[in-house]
PDB file of C-alpha atoms in Angstrom:
ATOM      1  CA  UNK I   1      12.233  32.215 -21.323  1.00 35.00           C
ATOM      2  CA  UNK I   2      14.925  33.786 -19.686  1.00 35.00           C
ATOM      3  CA  UNK I   3      16.256  32.539 -16.432  1.00 34.00           C
ATOM      4  CA  UNK I   4      17.135  34.172 -13.213  1.00 29.00           C
ATOM      5  CA  UNK I   5      18.205  33.247  -9.746  1.00 30.00           C
ATOM      6  CA  UNK I   6      16.465  34.323  -7.274  1.00 30.00           C
ATOM      7  CA  UNK I   7      16.675  34.010  -3.232  1.00 32.00           C
ATOM      8  CA  UNK I   8      14.444  35.978  -0.791  1.00 34.00           C
ATOM      9  CA  UNK I   9      11.892  35.686   1.441  1.00 34.00           C
ATOM     10  CA  UNK I  10       8.912  37.843   0.430  1.00 34.00           C
ATOM     11  CA  UNK I  11       6.038  39.082   2.648  1.00 33.00           C
ATOM     12  CA  UNK I  12       2.386  39.309   1.503  1.00 32.00           C
ATOM     13  CA  UNK I  13      -0.401  41.605   3.022  1.00 31.00           C
ATOM     14  CA  UNK I  14      -3.533  39.847   2.289  1.00 32.00           C
ATOM     15  CA  UNK I  15      -6.330  41.684   3.240  1.00 31.00           C
ATOM     16  CA  UNK I  16      -8.309  40.655   6.117  1.00 31.00           C
ATOM     17  CA  UNK I  17      -5.433  38.404   6.889  1.00 36.00           C
ATOM     18  CA  UNK I  18      -2.079  38.285   8.718  1.00 37.00           C
ATOM     19  CA  UNK I  19       1.089  38.380   6.748  1.00 43.00           C
ATOM     20  CA  UNK I  20       2.305  35.259   4.753  1.00 48.00           C
ATOM     21  CA  UNK I  21       5.833  33.910   3.271  1.00 84.00           C
ATOM     22  CA  UNK I  22       7.202  32.625   0.292  1.00 96.00           C
ATOM     23  CA  UNK I  23      11.048  31.726   0.326  1.00 96.00           C
ATOM     24  CA  UNK I  24      13.290  29.927  -1.665  1.00 95.00           C
ATOM     25  CA  UNK I  25      14.882  28.414  -3.418  1.00 97.00           C
ATOM     26  CA  UNK I  26      15.008  26.539  -0.471  1.00 98.00           C
ATOM     27  CA  UNK I  27      16.598  23.820  -2.535  1.00 98.00           C
ATOM     28  CA  UNK I  28      18.643  25.606  -4.812  1.00 97.00           C
ATOM     29  CA  UNK I  29      19.372  22.899  -7.551  1.00 97.00           C
ATOM     30  CA  UNK I  30      17.113  20.829  -9.951  1.00 98.00           C
ATOM     31  CA  UNK I  31      14.443  19.473  -7.792  1.00 98.00           C
ATOM     32  CA  UNK I  32      10.945  19.776  -9.495  1.00 98.00           C
ATOM     33  CA  UNK I  33       7.582  18.256  -8.506  1.00 98.00           C
ATOM     34  CA  UNK I  34       8.393  18.137  -4.855  1.00 98.00           C
ATOM     35  CA  UNK I  35       6.394  15.933  -2.895  1.00 98.00           C
ATOM     36  CA  UNK I  36       6.476  16.767   0.950  1.00 98.00           C
ATOM     37  CA  UNK I  37       5.915  14.712   4.312  1.00 98.00           C
ATOM     38  CA  UNK I  38       6.452  15.540   8.129  1.00 97.00           C
ATOM     39  CA  UNK I  39       7.291  12.850  10.444  1.00 97.00           C
ATOM     40  CA  UNK I  40       8.340  12.945  14.178  1.00 96.00           C
ATOM     41  CA  UNK I  41       9.566  16.715  13.629  1.00 96.00           C
ATOM     42  CA  UNK I  42      11.481  16.067  10.331  1.00 97.00           C
ATOM     43  CA  UNK I  43      10.091  17.389   7.098  1.00 98.00           C
ATOM     44  CA  UNK I  44      11.016  15.378   3.931  1.00 98.00           C
ATOM     45  CA  UNK I  45      10.906  16.035   0.275  1.00 98.00           C
ATOM     46  CA  UNK I  46      11.234  14.211  -2.668  1.00 98.00           C
ATOM     47  CA  UNK I  47      11.448  14.902  -6.202  1.00 98.00           C
ATOM     48  CA  UNK I  48      11.450  13.644 -10.012  1.00 98.00           C
ATOM     49  CA  UNK I  49      14.506  11.858 -11.284  1.00 98.00           C
ATOM     50  CA  UNK I  50      17.802  13.664 -11.837  1.00 96.00           C
ATOM     51  CA  UNK I  51      21.292  13.942 -10.395  1.00 94.00           C
ATOM     52  CA  UNK I  52      21.801  10.434 -11.217  1.00 95.00           C
ATOM     53  CA  UNK I  53      18.666   8.984  -9.199  1.00 98.00           C
ATOM     54  CA  UNK I  54      15.481   8.088  -9.696  1.00 98.00           C
ATOM     55  CA  UNK I  55      13.938   9.992  -7.086  1.00 98.00           C
ATOM     56  CA  UNK I  56      15.946  12.224  -5.169  1.00 98.00           C
ATOM     57  CA  UNK I  57      15.363  13.086  -1.294  1.00 98.00           C
ATOM     58  CA  UNK I  58      15.989  15.984   1.028  1.00 98.00           C
ATOM     59  CA  UNK I  59      15.305  16.542   4.280  1.00 98.00           C
ATOM     60  CA  UNK I  60      14.869  19.765   7.017  1.00 98.00           C
ATOM     61  CA  UNK I  61      15.292  19.601  10.784  1.00 98.00           C
ATOM     62  CA  UNK I  62      14.193  23.250  11.484  1.00 96.00           C
ATOM     63  CA  UNK I  63      10.670  23.289  10.036  1.00 94.00           C
ATOM     64  CA  UNK I  64      11.540  23.544   6.570  1.00 95.00           C
ATOM     65  CA  UNK I  65      13.611  26.716   6.700  1.00 94.00           C
ATOM     66  CA  UNK I  66      16.841  24.523   5.573  1.00 96.00           C
ATOM     67  CA  UNK I  67      17.019  21.636   3.591  1.00 98.00           C
ATOM     68  CA  UNK I  68      19.742  18.910   3.155  1.00 98.00           C
ATOM     69  CA  UNK I  69      19.925  17.209  -0.235  1.00 98.00           C
ATOM     70  CA  UNK I  70      20.837  13.373   0.657  1.00 98.00           C
ATOM     71  CA  UNK I  71      23.161  11.279  -1.616  1.00 98.00           C
ATOM     72  CA  UNK I  72      20.943   8.607  -2.153  1.00 97.00           C
ATOM     73  CA  UNK I  73      18.333   7.114  -4.196  1.00 98.00           C
ATOM     74  CA  UNK I  74      15.036   7.141  -2.413  1.00 98.00           C
ATOM     75  CA  UNK I  75      13.593   4.710  -5.093  1.00 98.00           C
ATOM     76  CA  UNK I  76      16.820   2.413  -6.663  1.00 98.00           C
ATOM     77  CA  UNK I  77      14.791   0.218  -8.532  1.00 97.00           C
ATOM     78  CA  UNK I  78      11.374   0.822 -10.417  1.00 98.00           C
ATOM     79  CA  UNK I  79       8.500  -1.675 -10.245  1.00 97.00           C
ATOM     80  CA  UNK I  80       9.043  -4.679 -12.765  1.00 97.00           C
ATOM     81  CA  UNK I  81       6.179  -3.359 -14.942  1.00 97.00           C
ATOM     82  CA  UNK I  82       8.091   0.107 -15.383  1.00 98.00           C
ATOM     83  CA  UNK I  83      11.213   1.307 -16.992  1.00 96.00           C
ATOM     84  CA  UNK I  84      13.879   3.876 -15.350  1.00 93.00           C
ATOM     85  CA  UNK I  85      14.583   7.662 -16.980  1.00 91.00           C
ATOM     86  CA  UNK I  86      11.242   9.034 -16.369  1.00 93.00           C
ATOM     87  CA  UNK I  87      10.410   8.736 -12.807  1.00 97.00           C
ATOM     88  CA  UNK I  88       8.284  11.610 -12.075  1.00 96.00           C
ATOM     89  CA  UNK I  89       6.341  13.401  -9.130  1.00 98.00           C
ATOM     90  CA  UNK I  90       7.044  11.399  -6.255  1.00 98.00           C
ATOM     91  CA  UNK I  91       4.544  11.785  -2.944  1.00 98.00           C
ATOM     92  CA  UNK I  92       5.058  10.125   0.394  1.00 98.00           C
ATOM     93  CA  UNK I  93       2.530   9.401   3.238  1.00 98.00           C
ATOM     94  CA  UNK I  94       3.308   7.716   6.235  1.00 98.00           C
ATOM     95  CA  UNK I  95       0.550   5.343   7.427  1.00 97.00           C
ATOM     96  CA  UNK I  96       2.143   4.807  10.951  1.00 92.00           C
ATOM     97  CA  UNK I  97       5.462   4.033  12.823  1.00 91.00           C
ATOM     98  CA  UNK I  98       8.018   2.404  10.392  1.00 94.00           C
ATOM     99  CA  UNK I  99       5.243   2.232   7.554  1.00 98.00           C
ATOM    100  CA  UNK I 100       5.794   4.646   4.460  1.00 98.00           C
ATOM    101  CA  UNK I 101       4.217   4.892   1.346  1.00 98.00           C
ATOM    102  CA  UNK I 102       6.119   6.562  -1.836  1.00 98.00           C
ATOM    103  CA  UNK I 103       3.613   7.282  -4.698  1.00 98.00           C
ATOM    104  CA  UNK I 104       5.613   7.814  -8.467  1.00 98.00           C
ATOM    105  CA  UNK I 105       5.217   7.843 -11.855  1.00 98.00           C
ATOM    106  CA  UNK I 106       7.080   5.728 -14.263  1.00 98.00           C
ATOM    107  CA  UNK I 107       6.793   4.922 -17.595  1.00 97.00           C
ATOM    108  CA  UNK I 108       5.038   1.184 -19.034  1.00 97.00           C
ATOM    109  CA  UNK I 109       6.767   0.175 -22.134  1.00 96.00           C
ATOM    110  CA  UNK I 110       4.083  -2.032 -22.987  1.00 94.00           C
ATOM    111  CA  UNK I 111       2.074   1.189 -24.040  1.00 94.00           C
ATOM    112  CA  UNK I 112       4.804   3.695 -24.050  1.00 94.00           C
ATOM    113  CA  UNK I 113       2.728   5.834 -21.672  1.00 96.00           C
ATOM    114  CA  UNK I 114       2.794   6.475 -17.770  1.00 98.00           C
ATOM    115  CA  UNK I 115       1.694   4.760 -15.148  1.00 98.00           C
ATOM    116  CA  UNK I 116       0.866   5.643 -11.090  1.00 98.00           C
ATOM    117  CA  UNK I 117       2.892   3.011  -8.934  1.00 98.00           C
ATOM    118  CA  UNK I 118       3.332   2.669  -5.036  1.00 98.00           C
ATOM    119  CA  UNK I 119       6.717   1.427  -3.657  1.00 98.00           C
ATOM    120  CA  UNK I 120       7.014   0.780   0.419  1.00 98.00           C
ATOM    121  CA  UNK I 121       9.562   1.448   3.154  1.00 98.00           C
ATOM    122  CA  UNK I 122      10.247   1.262   7.020  1.00 98.00           C
ATOM    123  CA  UNK I 123      12.060   4.512   7.118  1.00 98.00           C
ATOM    124  CA  UNK I 124      11.225   7.998   5.752  1.00 98.00           C
ATOM    125  CA  UNK I 125      13.703   8.137   3.715  1.00 98.00           C
ATOM    126  CA  UNK I 126      13.725   4.520   2.079  1.00 97.00           C
ATOM    127  CA  UNK I 127      15.195   3.062   0.262  1.00 98.00           C
ATOM    128  CA  UNK I 128      11.824   2.099  -1.187  1.00 98.00           C
ATOM    129  CA  UNK I 129      10.647  -1.119  -2.454  1.00 98.00           C
ATOM    130  CA  UNK I 130       8.547  -1.112  -5.494  1.00 98.00           C
ATOM    131  CA  UNK I 131       4.968  -3.187  -5.930  1.00 98.00           C
ATOM    132  CA  UNK I 132       5.258  -5.420  -8.688  1.00 96.00           C
ATOM    133  CA  UNK I 133       1.974  -3.864 -10.362  1.00 97.00           C
ATOM    134  CA  UNK I 134       1.151  -0.107 -11.023  1.00 98.00           C
ATOM    135  CA  UNK I 135      -1.974   1.261  -9.308  1.00 98.00           C
ATOM    136  CA  UNK I 136      -3.411   3.223 -12.034  1.00 98.00           C
ATOM    137  CA  UNK I 137      -2.405   3.383 -15.721  1.00 98.00           C
ATOM    138  CA  UNK I 138      -5.385   5.034 -17.868  1.00 97.00           C
ATOM    139  CA  UNK I 139      -3.600   4.275 -21.376  1.00 96.00           C
ATOM    140  CA  UNK I 140      -6.495   4.626 -23.441  1.00 97.00           C
ATOM    141  CA  UNK I 141      -6.707   8.266 -21.938  1.00 97.00           C
ATOM    142  CA  UNK I 142      -3.336   8.991 -22.541  1.00 97.00           C
ATOM    143  CA  UNK I 143      -1.653   7.509 -19.335  1.00 98.00           C
ATOM    144  CA  UNK I 144      -1.572   8.307 -15.440  1.00 98.00           C
ATOM    145  CA  UNK I 145       0.744  10.809 -13.859  1.00 98.00           C
ATOM    146  CA  UNK I 146       1.233  12.934 -10.833  1.00 98.00           C
ATOM    147  CA  UNK I 147      -0.201  10.887  -7.750  1.00 98.00           C
ATOM    148  CA  UNK I 148      -0.499  12.858  -4.477  1.00 98.00           C
ATOM    149  CA  UNK I 149      -2.120  10.868  -1.000  1.00 98.00           C
ATOM    150  CA  UNK I 150      -4.713  12.176   0.996  1.00 98.00           C
ATOM    151  CA  UNK I 151      -6.197  10.599   4.021  1.00 98.00           C
ATOM    152  CA  UNK I 152      -9.433  11.898   4.910  1.00 98.00           C
ATOM    153  CA  UNK I 153     -11.096  12.824   8.222  1.00 96.00           C
ATOM    154  CA  UNK I 154     -12.495   9.500   8.865  1.00 97.00           C
ATOM    155  CA  UNK I 155      -9.254   7.626   8.127  1.00 97.00           C
ATOM    156  CA  UNK I 156      -9.876   6.802   4.316  1.00 98.00           C
ATOM    157  CA  UNK I 157      -6.863   6.791   2.198  1.00 98.00           C
ATOM    158  CA  UNK I 158      -6.974   8.133  -1.431  1.00 98.00           C
ATOM    159  CA  UNK I 159      -4.597   9.397  -3.943  1.00 98.00           C
ATOM    160  CA  UNK I 160      -5.677  11.796  -6.254  1.00 98.00           C
ATOM    161  CA  UNK I 161      -3.792  11.780  -9.883  1.00 98.00           C
ATOM    162  CA  UNK I 162      -4.122  13.118 -13.636  1.00 98.00           C
ATOM    163  CA  UNK I 163      -4.834  11.075 -16.632  1.00 98.00           C
ATOM    164  CA  UNK I 164      -2.531  12.444 -19.484  1.00 98.00           C
ATOM    165  CA  UNK I 165      -4.623  13.301 -22.149  1.00 97.00           C
ATOM    166  CA  UNK I 166      -2.252  15.718 -23.870  1.00 97.00           C
ATOM    167  CA  UNK I 167       0.261  12.742 -23.972  1.00 96.00           C
ATOM    168  CA  UNK I 168      -2.036  11.860 -26.963  1.00 96.00           C
ATOM    169  CA  UNK I 169      -0.895  14.434 -29.371  1.00 95.00           C
ATOM    170  CA  UNK I 170      -2.701  17.609 -30.458  1.00 95.00           C
ATOM    171  CA  UNK I 171       0.142  19.478 -31.214  1.00 96.00           C
ATOM    172  CA  UNK I 172       1.637  22.524 -29.128  1.00 94.00           C
ATOM    173  CA  UNK I 173       4.904  22.743 -26.610  1.00 92.00           C
ATOM    174  CA  UNK I 174       3.100  19.726 -24.172  1.00 95.00           C
ATOM    175  CA  UNK I 175       0.666  18.009 -26.885  1.00 96.00           C
ATOM    176  CA  UNK I 176      -2.916  19.081 -26.685  1.00 96.00           C
ATOM    177  CA  UNK I 177      -2.418  22.379 -28.205  1.00 95.00           C
ATOM    178  CA  UNK I 178      -5.925  21.671 -30.346  1.00 95.00           C
ATOM    179  CA  UNK I 179      -7.461  21.011 -27.048  1.00 95.00           C
ATOM    180  CA  UNK I 180      -8.903  17.923 -27.996  1.00 95.00           C
ATOM    181  CA  UNK I 181      -8.533  15.990 -25.315  1.00 96.00           C
ATOM    182  CA  UNK I 182      -9.579  15.547 -21.686  1.00 97.00           C
ATOM    183  CA  UNK I 183      -6.894  16.031 -18.807  1.00 98.00           C
ATOM    184  CA  UNK I 184      -9.090  15.284 -15.576  1.00 98.00           C
ATOM    185  CA  UNK I 185      -7.630  14.984 -12.043  1.00 98.00           C
ATOM    186  CA  UNK I 186      -9.028  11.653 -10.507  1.00 98.00           C
ATOM    187  CA  UNK I 187      -9.836  10.411  -6.766  1.00 98.00           C
ATOM    188  CA  UNK I 188      -8.749   6.617  -6.234  1.00 98.00           C
ATOM    189  CA  UNK I 189      -9.752   5.149  -2.665  1.00 98.00           C
ATOM    190  CA  UNK I 190      -7.208   2.961  -1.350  1.00 98.00           C
ATOM    191  CA  UNK I 191      -7.452   0.282   1.030  1.00 98.00           C
ATOM    192  CA  UNK I 192      -5.351   1.021   4.707  1.00 97.00           C
ATOM    193  CA  UNK I 193      -2.069  -0.800   3.210  1.00 98.00           C
ATOM    194  CA  UNK I 194      -1.522   2.314   0.858  1.00 98.00           C
ATOM    195  CA  UNK I 195      -0.863   0.239  -2.410  1.00 98.00           C
ATOM    196  CA  UNK I 196      -4.002  -1.662  -3.021  1.00 98.00           C
ATOM    197  CA  UNK I 197      -6.738   0.386  -5.021  1.00 98.00           C
ATOM    198  CA  UNK I 198      -9.996  -0.033  -4.263  1.00 98.00           C
ATOM    199  CA  UNK I 199     -13.197   0.148  -6.448  1.00 97.00           C
ATOM    200  CA  UNK I 200     -12.576   2.710  -9.580  1.00 98.00           C
ATOM    201  CA  UNK I 201     -11.290   6.019  -9.800  1.00 98.00           C
ATOM    202  CA  UNK I 202     -13.654   9.132 -10.059  1.00 98.00           C
ATOM    203  CA  UNK I 203     -13.310  12.544 -11.856  1.00 98.00           C
ATOM    204  CA  UNK I 204     -12.894  15.481  -9.852  1.00 98.00           C
ATOM    205  CA  UNK I 205     -11.849  18.134 -11.948  1.00 98.00           C
ATOM    206  CA  UNK I 206     -11.093  18.991 -15.792  1.00 98.00           C
ATOM    207  CA  UNK I 207      -9.547  21.428 -17.569  1.00 96.00           C
ATOM    208  CA  UNK I 208     -11.672  24.544 -18.982  1.00 95.00           C
ATOM    209  CA  UNK I 209     -10.709  27.061 -21.696  1.00 92.00           C
ATOM    210  CA  UNK I 210      -8.629  29.272 -19.305  1.00 92.00           C
ATOM    211  CA  UNK I 211      -6.738  26.269 -18.284  1.00 97.00           C
ATOM    212  CA  UNK I 212      -4.899  26.016 -21.414  1.00 96.00           C
ATOM    213  CA  UNK I 213      -3.989  22.310 -22.541  1.00 97.00           C
ATOM    214  CA  UNK I 214      -4.287  20.823 -19.390  1.00 98.00           C
ATOM    215  CA  UNK I 215      -4.386  20.975 -15.695  1.00 98.00           C
ATOM    216  CA  UNK I 216      -2.213  18.624 -13.720  1.00 98.00           C
ATOM    217  CA  UNK I 217       0.143  18.046 -10.211  1.00 98.00           C
ATOM    218  CA  UNK I 218      -3.220  17.558  -8.085  1.00 98.00           C
ATOM    219  CA  UNK I 219      -2.468  17.703  -4.379  1.00 98.00           C
ATOM    220  CA  UNK I 220      -5.525  17.607  -1.936  1.00 98.00           C
ATOM    221  CA  UNK I 221      -5.818  18.829   1.324  1.00 98.00           C
ATOM    222  CA  UNK I 222      -8.881  19.340   4.075  1.00 98.00           C
ATOM    223  CA  UNK I 223      -8.995  22.721   6.198  1.00 98.00           C
ATOM    224  CA  UNK I 224     -11.202  23.891   8.485  1.00 95.00           C
ATOM    225  CA  UNK I 225     -14.212  21.739   6.625  1.00 97.00           C
ATOM    226  CA  UNK I 226     -13.125  22.544   2.931  1.00 98.00           C
ATOM    227  CA  UNK I 227     -11.601  20.382   0.775  1.00 98.00           C
ATOM    228  CA  UNK I 228      -8.860  22.365  -1.304  1.00 98.00           C
ATOM    229  CA  UNK I 229      -7.773  20.883  -4.311  1.00 98.00           C
ATOM    230  CA  UNK I 230      -4.463  22.395  -5.582  1.00 98.00           C
ATOM    231  CA  UNK I 231      -3.558  21.832  -9.843  1.00 98.00           C
ATOM    232  CA  UNK I 232      -1.306  23.394 -12.203  1.00 98.00           C
ATOM    233  CA  UNK I 233      -2.530  24.644 -15.623  1.00 98.00           C
ATOM    234  CA  UNK I 234      -1.089  25.201 -19.068  1.00 97.00           C
ATOM    235  CA  UNK I 235       2.378  24.092 -20.156  1.00 97.00           C
ATOM    236  CA  UNK I 236       5.063  23.577 -17.412  1.00 96.00           C
ATOM    237  CA  UNK I 237       7.829  25.137 -20.256  1.00 95.00           C
ATOM    238  CA  UNK I 238       5.970  28.225 -20.613  1.00 96.00           C
ATOM    239  CA  UNK I 239       5.631  31.177 -18.336  1.00 97.00           C
ATOM    240  CA  UNK I 240       1.774  30.649 -18.061  1.00 97.00           C
ATOM    241  CA  UNK I 241       2.274  27.593 -16.213  1.00 98.00           C
ATOM    242  CA  UNK I 242       0.921  28.424 -12.697  1.00 98.00           C
ATOM    243  CA  UNK I 243      -0.712  26.871  -9.558  1.00 98.00           C
ATOM    244  CA  UNK I 244      -4.525  27.518  -8.466  1.00 98.00           C
ATOM    245  CA  UNK I 245      -6.660  25.529  -6.730  1.00 98.00           C
ATOM    246  CA  UNK I 246     -10.716  24.417  -6.560  1.00 98.00           C
ATOM    247  CA  UNK I 247     -12.907  24.084  -3.383  1.00 98.00           C
ATOM    248  CA  UNK I 248     -15.861  21.355  -2.319  1.00 98.00           C
ATOM    249  CA  UNK I 249     -17.789  20.593   0.837  1.00 98.00           C
ATOM    250  CA  UNK I 250     -17.485  16.854  -0.033  1.00 98.00           C
ATOM    251  CA  UNK I 251     -13.726  15.038  -0.729  1.00 98.00           C
ATOM    252  CA  UNK I 252     -16.252  13.605  -4.109  1.00 98.00           C
ATOM    253  CA  UNK I 253     -16.954  16.941  -5.287  1.00 98.00           C
ATOM    254  CA  UNK I 254     -18.347  18.910  -6.786  1.00 98.00           C
ATOM    255  CA  UNK I 255     -15.684  21.189  -7.172  1.00 98.00           C
ATOM    256  CA  UNK I 256     -15.356  24.848  -7.837  1.00 98.00           C
ATOM    257  CA  UNK I 257     -12.585  26.657  -9.097  1.00 98.00           C
ATOM    258  CA  UNK I 258     -11.459  29.637  -7.467  1.00 97.00           C
ATOM    259  CA  UNK I 259     -11.617  32.791  -9.470  1.00 96.00           C
ATOM    260  CA  UNK I 260      -9.830  36.117  -9.359  1.00 96.00           C
ATOM    261  CA  UNK I 261      -8.793  37.874  -7.539  1.00 96.00           C
ATOM    262  CA  UNK I 262      -8.438  34.767  -5.145  1.00 96.00           C
ATOM    263  CA  UNK I 263      -6.772  32.396  -7.657  1.00 97.00           C
ATOM    264  CA  UNK I 264      -4.271  31.920  -9.179  1.00 97.00           C
ATOM    265  CA  UNK I 265      -2.359  30.636  -6.170  1.00 98.00           C
ATOM    266  CA  UNK I 266       0.760  31.563  -7.771  1.00 98.00           C
ATOM    267  CA  UNK I 267       2.038  32.529 -11.092  1.00 98.00           C
ATOM    268  CA  UNK I 268       4.357  34.331 -13.235  1.00 98.00           C
ATOM    269  CA  UNK I 269       5.539  37.191 -11.755  1.00 97.00           C
ATOM    270  CA  UNK I 270       4.683  37.022  -8.154  1.00 96.00           C
ATOM    271  CA  UNK I 271       7.836  37.409  -5.939  1.00 96.00           C
ATOM    272  CA  UNK I 272      10.119  37.164  -8.782  1.00 96.00           C
ATOM    273  CA  UNK I 273       8.760  33.959  -9.494  1.00 98.00           C
ATOM    274  CA  UNK I 274       8.484  31.797 -13.485  1.00 98.00           C
ATOM    275  CA  UNK I 275       6.293  29.258 -13.956  1.00 98.00           C
ATOM    276  CA  UNK I 276       5.747  28.198 -10.420  1.00 98.00           C
ATOM    277  CA  UNK I 277       3.409  24.355 -10.505  1.00 98.00           C
ATOM    278  CA  UNK I 278       3.571  21.073  -8.800  1.00 98.00           C
ATOM    279  CA  UNK I 279       2.057  22.224  -5.432  1.00 98.00           C
ATOM    280  CA  UNK I 280       2.881  20.043  -2.170  1.00 98.00           C
ATOM    281  CA  UNK I 281       0.987  20.862   1.037  1.00 98.00           C
ATOM    282  CA  UNK I 282       1.124  19.339   4.201  1.00 98.00           C
ATOM    283  CA  UNK I 283      -2.191  17.866   5.964  1.00 97.00           C
ATOM    284  CA  UNK I 284      -2.156  20.620   8.097  1.00 97.00           C
ATOM    285  CA  UNK I 285      -1.843  23.374   5.578  1.00 97.00           C
ATOM    286  CA  UNK I 286       1.171  24.818   7.397  1.00 96.00           C
ATOM    287  CA  UNK I 287       3.460  24.434   4.447  1.00 97.00           C
ATOM    288  CA  UNK I 288       3.131  24.601   0.354  1.00 98.00           C
ATOM    289  CA  UNK I 289       6.440  23.101  -1.633  1.00 98.00           C
ATOM    290  CA  UNK I 290       6.567  23.664  -5.110  1.00 98.00           C
ATOM    291  CA  UNK I 291       8.967  24.329  -7.970  1.00 98.00           C
ATOM    292  CA  UNK I 292       9.594  27.053 -10.261  1.00 98.00           C
ATOM    293  CA  UNK I 293      11.770  27.745 -13.158  1.00 98.00           C
ATOM    294  CA  UNK I 294      15.050  29.436 -12.971  1.00 98.00           C
ATOM    295  CA  UNK I 295      16.680  28.173 -16.303  1.00 97.00           C
ATOM    296  CA  UNK I 296      15.067  27.063 -19.412  1.00 95.00           C
ATOM    297  CA  UNK I 297      17.838  25.908 -21.085  1.00 95.00           C
ATOM    298  CA  UNK I 298      18.932  23.393 -19.206  1.00 96.00           C
ATOM    299  CA  UNK I 299      15.526  23.433 -17.790  1.00 97.00           C
ATOM    300  CA  UNK I 300      16.302  23.859 -14.094  1.00 98.00           C
ATOM    301  CA  UNK I 301      13.417  23.676 -11.501  1.00 98.00           C
ATOM    302  CA  UNK I 302      14.427  24.530  -7.805  1.00 98.00           C
ATOM    303  CA  UNK I 303      12.278  24.035  -4.847  1.00 98.00           C
ATOM    304  CA  UNK I 304      10.678  26.864  -3.125  1.00 98.00           C
ATOM    305  CA  UNK I 305       7.949  27.048   0.047  1.00 98.00           C
ATOM    306  CA  UNK I 306       5.155  29.321   0.843  1.00 97.00           C
ATOM    307  CA  UNK I 307       3.493  29.175   4.484  1.00 97.00           C
ATOM    308  CA  UNK I 308      -0.157  30.005   3.409  1.00 97.00           C
ATOM    309  CA  UNK I 309      -2.984  31.772   4.868  1.00 96.00           C
ATOM    310  CA  UNK I 310      -6.203  29.990   4.704  1.00 97.00           C
ATOM    311  CA  UNK I 311     -10.121  30.889   5.108  1.00 96.00           C
ATOM    312  CA  UNK I 312     -13.221  28.708   4.670  1.00 93.00           C
ATOM    313  CA  UNK I 313     -13.119  29.436   0.850  1.00 94.00           C
ATOM    314  CA  UNK I 314      -9.496  30.797   0.052  1.00 97.00           C
ATOM    315  CA  UNK I 315      -5.864  29.995   0.326  1.00 97.00           C
ATOM    316  CA  UNK I 316      -3.549  32.658  -0.167  1.00 96.00           C
ATOM    317  CA  UNK I 317       0.458  32.178  -0.128  1.00 95.00           C
TER     318      UNK I 317
END
């Protein structure tokens, strides 16, 4: 996959909608799987391990236009249940003044698969202190990865995550090349403290033939009465990797995947992007952060942003 460098603000005219903007890279270094949060008019972004940190962190004081990567590790230590080295897909949420939770993925050495954990802090950038136990592991299904928080209109807190079925094998560039395994997106209710699961998770969505070997990187938002569930499909290390979405009128579903011409949300070739994925959306829908590949060897995935346009059943970047 040929690498490239891209820096532009591109306008897309959406039929019946106002102009929308995709910009980037706004963080022009490896900053994959971004998770974003806004608090007291400052925007924060967290990314998968890199540059010597378990979790990278950046902030913007001008509404996401420009970002500063901070010289600190948001998660200096992973939970005692985990090992360092594969600390993926962090996702933050504010529970109120001086109360923040950062969800993350790490390896459980007892099984060799990944689990979803949580860490807490009194400041948005951390350092975050990990909980001693994971929230979800799903070892029999291949592991649990890519957590993302969501607070519903009634105040109930959830996380969505992926069961990592392609980790079980099946060949191909990222597993499950034989399409033998499920990679469902799950919904887990959480207690008000943000770190304690409540009940058992339920399945929201699974891959279909059009998704290739997997779906992953879920993100959930409620806009004007509709629940939008973002996800990426296909292998992250191929040009087929993209970002799409499904919609529902209830948080528990059923969710219906959007189809062309209103989907995917982003794919290779749009706005000069390659393999755009791992979307994270602010609760009000004003901004979506995602990564795209600018170099395949070494793999470099900077952060980009979209200021999307929404209808009651669709979203455009």
